[in-house]
Coordinates of C-alpha atoms in Angstrom, one line a residue:
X11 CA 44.3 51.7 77.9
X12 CA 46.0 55.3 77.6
X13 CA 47.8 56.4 80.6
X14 CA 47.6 60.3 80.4
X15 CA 50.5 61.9 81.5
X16 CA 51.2 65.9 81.4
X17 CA 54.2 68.3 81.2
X18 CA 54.2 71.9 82.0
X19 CA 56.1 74.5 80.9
X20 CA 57.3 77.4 78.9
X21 CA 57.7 76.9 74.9
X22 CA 61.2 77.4 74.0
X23 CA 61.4 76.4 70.3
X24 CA 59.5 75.1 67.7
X25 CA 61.0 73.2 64.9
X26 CA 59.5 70.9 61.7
X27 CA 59.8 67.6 62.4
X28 CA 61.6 65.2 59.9
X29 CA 59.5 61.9 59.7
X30 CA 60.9 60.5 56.1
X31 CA 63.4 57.7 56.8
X32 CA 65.2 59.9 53.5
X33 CA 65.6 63.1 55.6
X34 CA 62.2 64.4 52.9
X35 CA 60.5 67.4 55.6
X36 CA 57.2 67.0 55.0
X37 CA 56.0 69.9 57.2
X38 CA 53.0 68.6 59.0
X39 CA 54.6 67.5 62.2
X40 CA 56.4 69.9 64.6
X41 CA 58.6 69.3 67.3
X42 CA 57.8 71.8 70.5
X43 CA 60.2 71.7 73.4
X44 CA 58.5 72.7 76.6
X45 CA 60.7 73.7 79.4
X46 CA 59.6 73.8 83.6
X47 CA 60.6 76.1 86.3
X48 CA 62.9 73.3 87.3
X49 CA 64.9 73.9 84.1
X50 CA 63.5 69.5 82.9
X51 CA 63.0 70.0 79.1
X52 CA 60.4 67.6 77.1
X53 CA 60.3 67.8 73.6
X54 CA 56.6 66.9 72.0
X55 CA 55.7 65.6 68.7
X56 CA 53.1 67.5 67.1
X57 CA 51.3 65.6 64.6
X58 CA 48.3 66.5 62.6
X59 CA 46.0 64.6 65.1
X60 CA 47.3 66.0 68.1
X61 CA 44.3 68.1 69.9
X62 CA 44.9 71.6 70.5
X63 CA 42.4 73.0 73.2
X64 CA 40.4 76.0 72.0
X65 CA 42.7 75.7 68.3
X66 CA 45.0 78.1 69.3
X67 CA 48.3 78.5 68.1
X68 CA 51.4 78.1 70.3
X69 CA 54.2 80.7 70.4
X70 CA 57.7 80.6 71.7
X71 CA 57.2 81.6 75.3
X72 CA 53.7 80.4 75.6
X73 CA 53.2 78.6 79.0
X74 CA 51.7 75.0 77.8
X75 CA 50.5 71.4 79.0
X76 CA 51.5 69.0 76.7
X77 CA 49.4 65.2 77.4
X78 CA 50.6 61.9 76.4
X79 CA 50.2 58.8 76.6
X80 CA 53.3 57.2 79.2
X81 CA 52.2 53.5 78.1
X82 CA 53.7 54.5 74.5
X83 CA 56.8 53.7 73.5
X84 CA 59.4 56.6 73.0
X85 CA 62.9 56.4 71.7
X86 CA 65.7 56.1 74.6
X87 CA 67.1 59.8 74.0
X88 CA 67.6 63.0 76.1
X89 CA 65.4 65.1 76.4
X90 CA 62.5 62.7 76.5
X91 CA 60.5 63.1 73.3
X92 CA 56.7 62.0 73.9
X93 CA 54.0 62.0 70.8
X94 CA 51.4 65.1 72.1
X95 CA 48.1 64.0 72.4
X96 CA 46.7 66.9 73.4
X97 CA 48.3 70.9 73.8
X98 CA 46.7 73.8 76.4
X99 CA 48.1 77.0 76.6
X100 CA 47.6 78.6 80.1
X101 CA 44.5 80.7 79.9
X102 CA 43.3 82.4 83.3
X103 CA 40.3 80.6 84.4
X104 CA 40.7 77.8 82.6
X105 CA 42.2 74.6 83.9
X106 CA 42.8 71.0 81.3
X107 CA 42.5 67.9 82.6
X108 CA 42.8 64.8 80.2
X109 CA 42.0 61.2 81.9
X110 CA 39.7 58.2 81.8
X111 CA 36.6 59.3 83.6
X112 CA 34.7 55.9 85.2
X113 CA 30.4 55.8 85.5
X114 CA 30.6 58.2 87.9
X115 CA 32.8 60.4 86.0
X116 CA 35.7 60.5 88.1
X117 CA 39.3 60.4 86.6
X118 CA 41.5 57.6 86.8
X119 CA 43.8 59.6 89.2
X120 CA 41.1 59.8 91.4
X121 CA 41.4 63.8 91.7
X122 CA 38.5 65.0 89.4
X123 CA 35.3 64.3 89.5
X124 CA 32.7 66.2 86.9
X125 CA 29.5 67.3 87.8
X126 CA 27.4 68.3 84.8
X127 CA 25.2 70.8 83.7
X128 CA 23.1 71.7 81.1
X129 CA 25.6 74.6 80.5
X130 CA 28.1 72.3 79.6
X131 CA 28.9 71.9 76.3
X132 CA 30.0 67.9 75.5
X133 CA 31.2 67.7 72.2
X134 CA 33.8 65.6 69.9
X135 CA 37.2 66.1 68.6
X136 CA 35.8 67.8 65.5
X137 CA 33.5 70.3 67.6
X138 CA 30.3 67.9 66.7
X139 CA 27.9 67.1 69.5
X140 CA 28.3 64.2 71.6
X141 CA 24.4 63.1 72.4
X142 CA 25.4 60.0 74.8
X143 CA 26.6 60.1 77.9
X144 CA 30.7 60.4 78.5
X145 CA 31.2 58.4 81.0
X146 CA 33.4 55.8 80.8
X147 CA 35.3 57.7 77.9
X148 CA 38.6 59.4 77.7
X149 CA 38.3 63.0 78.0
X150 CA 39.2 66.3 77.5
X151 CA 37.9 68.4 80.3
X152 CA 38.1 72.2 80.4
X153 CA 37.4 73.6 84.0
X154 CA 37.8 76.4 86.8
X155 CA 36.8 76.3 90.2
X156 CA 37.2 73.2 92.3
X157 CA 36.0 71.9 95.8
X158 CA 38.5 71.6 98.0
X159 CA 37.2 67.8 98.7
X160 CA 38.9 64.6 97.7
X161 CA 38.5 64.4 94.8
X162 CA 37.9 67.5 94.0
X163 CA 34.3 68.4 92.2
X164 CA 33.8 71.1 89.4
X165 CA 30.9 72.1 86.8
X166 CA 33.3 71.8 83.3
X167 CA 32.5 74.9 80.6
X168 CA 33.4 72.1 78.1
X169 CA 34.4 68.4 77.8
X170 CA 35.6 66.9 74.7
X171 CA 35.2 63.1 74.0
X172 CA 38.3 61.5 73.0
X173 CA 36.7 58.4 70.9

């Protein structure tokens, strides 16, 4: 089972990533280091399966979330260098959770739960529909408003099924 994990933080560089053993830079993978307000620096690797939210295209400077997967091993080096699952860029209004949502569509954290409506667009990684029903899936939630109960309950504008 994936345990989602995020970072959050400013962009600071974005470099190719060299994944031939003979130093051959393919181009498809990026390395993005992500710094916090607490000066910690990650560096994600950006492959071409990693799940941008909304397709957009990060900047130096860009306040991001960067998910991955903690369970995965990661080379012993400083700064940590995690594999990106999924990339958000900040947008106002718009919160990102990813997470293992149960039958009654809470997250695995135990700090979201999703209420749905037929407003809510439930789709897959390649923006087809999703006709089942998501619980009991990894996903890709894209929010705003919360209760302030435990957990906390919102209406998602989107979620996206990680199959």
């Amino acid at each position: 089972m994936i345990n989602f994990q995020s970072f959050h933080g400013k962009v600071i560089m974005i470099d190719d990533f060299w994944v031939q053993p003979n130093g051959e830079q393919l181009g498809c993978y990026k390395l993005i280091s992500v710094q916090n307000r607490y000066g910690d620096l990650v560096k994600f690797v950006v492959s071409p399966d990693t799940y941008f939210v909304d397709h957009v295209m990060l900047r130096i400077g860009d306040m991001v979330t960067g998910f991955y997967d903690a369970n995965a091993p990661v080379p012993m080096i400083f700064p940590p260098q995690f594999r990106a699952i999924v990339m958000a860029r900040d947008t106002q209004y718009q919160k990102v959770k990813v997470s293992y949502f149960n039958r009654q569509l809470v997250s695995n954290d135990n700090k979201l739960k999703l209420n749905i409506s037929q407003c809510t667009k439930i789709i897959l990684k390649n923006d087809q529909a999703f006709t089942k029903n998501p619980a009991n899936h990894n996903l890709l939630v894209v929010y705003g408003f919360t209760t302030m109960s435990i957990p906390a309950q919102t209406t998602p504008y989107k979620i996206i099924v990680m199959c």
